[in-house]
PDB file of C-alpha atoms in Angstrom:
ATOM      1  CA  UNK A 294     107.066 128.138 122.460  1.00  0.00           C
ATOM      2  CA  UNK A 295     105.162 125.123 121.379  1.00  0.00           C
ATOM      3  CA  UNK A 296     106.587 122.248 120.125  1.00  0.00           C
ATOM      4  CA  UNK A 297     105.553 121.691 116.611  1.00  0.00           C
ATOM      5  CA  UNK A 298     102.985 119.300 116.219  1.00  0.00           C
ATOM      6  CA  UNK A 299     105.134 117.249 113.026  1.00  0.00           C
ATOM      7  CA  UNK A 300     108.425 117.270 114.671  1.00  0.00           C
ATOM      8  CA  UNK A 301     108.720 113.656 116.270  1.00  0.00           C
ATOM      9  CA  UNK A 302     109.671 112.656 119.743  1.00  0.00           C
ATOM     10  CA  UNK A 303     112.819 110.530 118.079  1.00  0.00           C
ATOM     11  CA  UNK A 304     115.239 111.640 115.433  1.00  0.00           C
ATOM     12  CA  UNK A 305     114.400 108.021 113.987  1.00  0.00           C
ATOM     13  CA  UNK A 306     111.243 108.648 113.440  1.00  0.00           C
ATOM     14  CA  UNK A 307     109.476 111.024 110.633  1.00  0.00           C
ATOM     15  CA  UNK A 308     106.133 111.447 110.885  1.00  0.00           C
ATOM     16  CA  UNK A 309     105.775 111.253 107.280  1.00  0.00           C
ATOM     17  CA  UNK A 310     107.820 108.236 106.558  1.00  0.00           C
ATOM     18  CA  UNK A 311     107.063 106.287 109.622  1.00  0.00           C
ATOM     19  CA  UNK A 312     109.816 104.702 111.693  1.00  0.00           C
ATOM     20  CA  UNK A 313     112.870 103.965 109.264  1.00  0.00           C
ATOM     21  CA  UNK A 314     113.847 100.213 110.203  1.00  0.00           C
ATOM     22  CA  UNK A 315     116.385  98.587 108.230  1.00  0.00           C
ATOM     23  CA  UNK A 316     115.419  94.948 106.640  1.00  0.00           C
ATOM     24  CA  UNK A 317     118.438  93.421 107.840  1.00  0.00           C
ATOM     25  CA  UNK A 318     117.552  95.044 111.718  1.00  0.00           C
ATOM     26  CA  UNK A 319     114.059  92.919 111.660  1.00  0.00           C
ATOM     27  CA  UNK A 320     115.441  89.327 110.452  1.00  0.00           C
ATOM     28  CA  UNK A 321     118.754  89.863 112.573  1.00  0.00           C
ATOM     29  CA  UNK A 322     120.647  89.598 109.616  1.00  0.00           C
ATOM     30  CA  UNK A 323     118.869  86.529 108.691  1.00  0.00           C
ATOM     31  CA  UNK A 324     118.234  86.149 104.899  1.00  0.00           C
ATOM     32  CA  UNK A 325     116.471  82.191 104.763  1.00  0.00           C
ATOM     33  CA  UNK A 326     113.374  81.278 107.082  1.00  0.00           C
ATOM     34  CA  UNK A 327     114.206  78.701 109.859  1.00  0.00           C
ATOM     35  CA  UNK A 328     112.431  75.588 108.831  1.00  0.00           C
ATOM     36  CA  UNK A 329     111.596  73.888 105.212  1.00  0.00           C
ATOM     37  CA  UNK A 330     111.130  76.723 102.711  1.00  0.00           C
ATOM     38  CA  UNK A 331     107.296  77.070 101.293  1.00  0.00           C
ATOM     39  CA  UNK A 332     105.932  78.998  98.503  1.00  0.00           C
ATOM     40  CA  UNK A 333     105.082  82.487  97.606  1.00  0.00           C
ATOM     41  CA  UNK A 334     101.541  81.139  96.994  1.00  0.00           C
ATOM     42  CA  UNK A 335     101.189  79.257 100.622  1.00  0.00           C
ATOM     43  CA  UNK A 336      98.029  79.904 102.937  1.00  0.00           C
ATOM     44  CA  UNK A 337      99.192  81.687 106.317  1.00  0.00           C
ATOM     45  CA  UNK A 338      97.367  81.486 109.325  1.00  0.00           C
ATOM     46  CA  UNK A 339      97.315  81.985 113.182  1.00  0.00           C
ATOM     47  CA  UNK A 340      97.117  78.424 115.145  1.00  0.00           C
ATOM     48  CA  UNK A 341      94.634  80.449 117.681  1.00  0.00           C
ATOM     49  CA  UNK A 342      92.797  83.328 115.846  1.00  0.00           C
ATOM     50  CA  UNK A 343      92.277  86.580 118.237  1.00  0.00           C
ATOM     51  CA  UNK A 344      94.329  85.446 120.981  1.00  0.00           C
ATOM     52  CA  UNK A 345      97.289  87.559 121.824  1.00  0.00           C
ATOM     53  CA  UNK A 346     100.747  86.545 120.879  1.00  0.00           C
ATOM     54  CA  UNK A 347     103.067  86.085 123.535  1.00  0.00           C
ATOM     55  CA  UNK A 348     104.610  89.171 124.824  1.00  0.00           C
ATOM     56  CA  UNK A 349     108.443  90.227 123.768  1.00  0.00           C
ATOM     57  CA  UNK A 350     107.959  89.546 120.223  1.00  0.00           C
ATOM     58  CA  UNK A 351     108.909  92.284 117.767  1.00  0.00           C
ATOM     59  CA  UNK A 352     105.975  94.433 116.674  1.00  0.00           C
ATOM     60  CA  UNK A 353     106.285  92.773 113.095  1.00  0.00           C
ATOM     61  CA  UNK A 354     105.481  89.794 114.667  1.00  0.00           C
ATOM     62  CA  UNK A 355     102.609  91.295 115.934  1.00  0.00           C
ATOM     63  CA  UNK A 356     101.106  92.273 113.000  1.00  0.00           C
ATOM     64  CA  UNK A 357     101.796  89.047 111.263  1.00  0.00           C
ATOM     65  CA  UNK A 358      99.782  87.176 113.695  1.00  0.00           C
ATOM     66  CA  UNK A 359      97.134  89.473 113.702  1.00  0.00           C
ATOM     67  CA  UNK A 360      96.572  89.779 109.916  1.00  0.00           C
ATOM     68  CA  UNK A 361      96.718  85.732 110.074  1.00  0.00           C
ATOM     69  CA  UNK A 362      93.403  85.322 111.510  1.00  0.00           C
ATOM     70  CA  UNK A 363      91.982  84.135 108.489  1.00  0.00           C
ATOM     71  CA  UNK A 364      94.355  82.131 105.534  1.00  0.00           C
ATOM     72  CA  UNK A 365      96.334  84.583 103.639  1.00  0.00           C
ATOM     73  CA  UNK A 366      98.686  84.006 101.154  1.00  0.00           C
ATOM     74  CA  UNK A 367     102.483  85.263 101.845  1.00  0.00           C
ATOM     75  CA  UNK A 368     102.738  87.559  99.002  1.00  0.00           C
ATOM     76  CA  UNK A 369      98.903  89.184  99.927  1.00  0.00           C
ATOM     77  CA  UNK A 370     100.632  89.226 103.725  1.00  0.00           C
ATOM     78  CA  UNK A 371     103.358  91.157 102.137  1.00  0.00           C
ATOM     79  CA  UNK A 372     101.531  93.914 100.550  1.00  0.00           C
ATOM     80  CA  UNK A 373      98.826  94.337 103.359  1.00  0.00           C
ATOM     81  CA  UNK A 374     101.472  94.641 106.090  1.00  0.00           C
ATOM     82  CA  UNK A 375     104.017  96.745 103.762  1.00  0.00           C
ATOM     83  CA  UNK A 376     107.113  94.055 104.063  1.00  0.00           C
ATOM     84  CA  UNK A 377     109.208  92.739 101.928  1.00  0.00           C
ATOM     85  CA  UNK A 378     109.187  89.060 100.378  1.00  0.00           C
ATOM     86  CA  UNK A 379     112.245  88.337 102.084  1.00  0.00           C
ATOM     87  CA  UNK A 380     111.448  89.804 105.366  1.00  0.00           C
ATOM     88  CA  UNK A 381     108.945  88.493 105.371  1.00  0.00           C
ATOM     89  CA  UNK A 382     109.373  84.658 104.781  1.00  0.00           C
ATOM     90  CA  UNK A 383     112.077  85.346 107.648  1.00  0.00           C
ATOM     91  CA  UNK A 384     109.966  86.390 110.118  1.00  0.00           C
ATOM     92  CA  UNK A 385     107.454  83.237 109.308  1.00  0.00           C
ATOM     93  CA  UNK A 386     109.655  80.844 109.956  1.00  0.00           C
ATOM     94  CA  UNK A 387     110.271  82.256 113.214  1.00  0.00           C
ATOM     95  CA  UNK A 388     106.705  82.136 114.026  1.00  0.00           C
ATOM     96  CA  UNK A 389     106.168  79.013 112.436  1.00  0.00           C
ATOM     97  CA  UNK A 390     109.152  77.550 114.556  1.00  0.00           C
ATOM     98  CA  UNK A 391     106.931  78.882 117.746  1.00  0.00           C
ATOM     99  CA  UNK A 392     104.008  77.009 116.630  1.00  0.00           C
ATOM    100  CA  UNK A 393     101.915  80.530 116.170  1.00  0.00           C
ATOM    101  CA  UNK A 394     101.352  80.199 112.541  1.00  0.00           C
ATOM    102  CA  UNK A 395     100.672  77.458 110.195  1.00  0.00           C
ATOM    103  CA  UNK A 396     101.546  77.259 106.493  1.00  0.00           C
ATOM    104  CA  UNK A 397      99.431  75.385 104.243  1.00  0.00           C
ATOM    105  CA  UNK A 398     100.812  74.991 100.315  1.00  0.00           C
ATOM    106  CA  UNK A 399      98.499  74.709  97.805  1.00  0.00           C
ATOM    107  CA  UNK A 400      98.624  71.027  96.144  1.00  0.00           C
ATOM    108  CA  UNK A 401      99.317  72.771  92.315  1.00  0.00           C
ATOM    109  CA  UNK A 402     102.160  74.275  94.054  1.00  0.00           C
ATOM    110  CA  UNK A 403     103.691  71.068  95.849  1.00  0.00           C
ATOM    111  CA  UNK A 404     103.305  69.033  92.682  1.00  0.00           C
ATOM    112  CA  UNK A 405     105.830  68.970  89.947  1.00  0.00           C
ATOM    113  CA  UNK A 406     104.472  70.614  86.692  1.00  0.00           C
ATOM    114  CA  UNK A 407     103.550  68.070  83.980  1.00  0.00           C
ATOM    115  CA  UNK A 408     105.155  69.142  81.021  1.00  0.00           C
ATOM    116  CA  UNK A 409     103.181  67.870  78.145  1.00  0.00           C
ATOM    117  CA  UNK A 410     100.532  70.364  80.024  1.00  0.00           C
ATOM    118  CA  UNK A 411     103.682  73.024  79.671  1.00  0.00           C
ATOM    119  CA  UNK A 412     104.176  72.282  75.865  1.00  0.00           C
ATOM    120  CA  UNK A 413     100.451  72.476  74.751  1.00  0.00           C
ATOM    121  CA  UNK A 414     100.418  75.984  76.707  1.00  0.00           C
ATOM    122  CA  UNK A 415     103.259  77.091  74.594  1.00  0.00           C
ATOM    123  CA  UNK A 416     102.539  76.108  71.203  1.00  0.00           C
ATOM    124  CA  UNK A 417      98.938  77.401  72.140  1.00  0.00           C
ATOM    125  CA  UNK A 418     100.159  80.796  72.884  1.00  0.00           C
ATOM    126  CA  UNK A 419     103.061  80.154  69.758  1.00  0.00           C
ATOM    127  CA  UNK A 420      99.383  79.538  67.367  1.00  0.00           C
ATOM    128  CA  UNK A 421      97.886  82.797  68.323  1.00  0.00           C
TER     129      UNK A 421
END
């Protein structure tokens, strides 16, 4: 009898989910990026575009990398490689700590918010 064509090699694996991996299973149960924290809004990108990463990293590494190869932000990162936030900024720091990525923050985003620019916003939206 044939094996059916749907049924996957691994009882892991669904072909219609994709492998189930656990958040916590990809960080190692880390929650916080190694390294200085940066923002949602922060430019990623590979410190060589196209080369290989070195071998023995996790396939989420991988893909981070590769999807790098021009500046990205971390939440477009997110969405295009289907992680979480949190995973995410985990995993960044790890390849940020290996010198494969760079993180550039936007200067609005480093700077502290003037807030008589806050208040005019507000009573502009308060006059409408």
């Amino acid at each position: 009898m044939p094996a059916d064509p749907r049924r996957a090699p691994h009882d892991w694996l669904d072909y219609d989910a994709g492998p189930v991996v656990r958040p916590y299973a990809m960080t190692q149960g880390r929650v916080a990026p190694a390294g200085d924290e940066f923002d949602l809004v922060a430019f990623v990108v590979a410190t060589v575009p196209g080369a290989p990463p070195p071998p023995g990293l996790p396939p989420e590494h991988h893909a981070i990398v590769g999807a790098a190869w021009e500046p990205t932000s971390v939440v477009e990162l997110a969405s295009k490689l289907d992680l979480s936030i949190g995973v995410l900024r985990v995993l960044l720091g790890d390849l940020r700590s290996a010198g494969l990525i760079s993180l550039y923050e936007p200067p609005a985003a480093s700077q502290p918010h003037d807030v008589d620019v806050l208040k005019a916003v507000v009573n502009g939206l308060r006059a409408l």
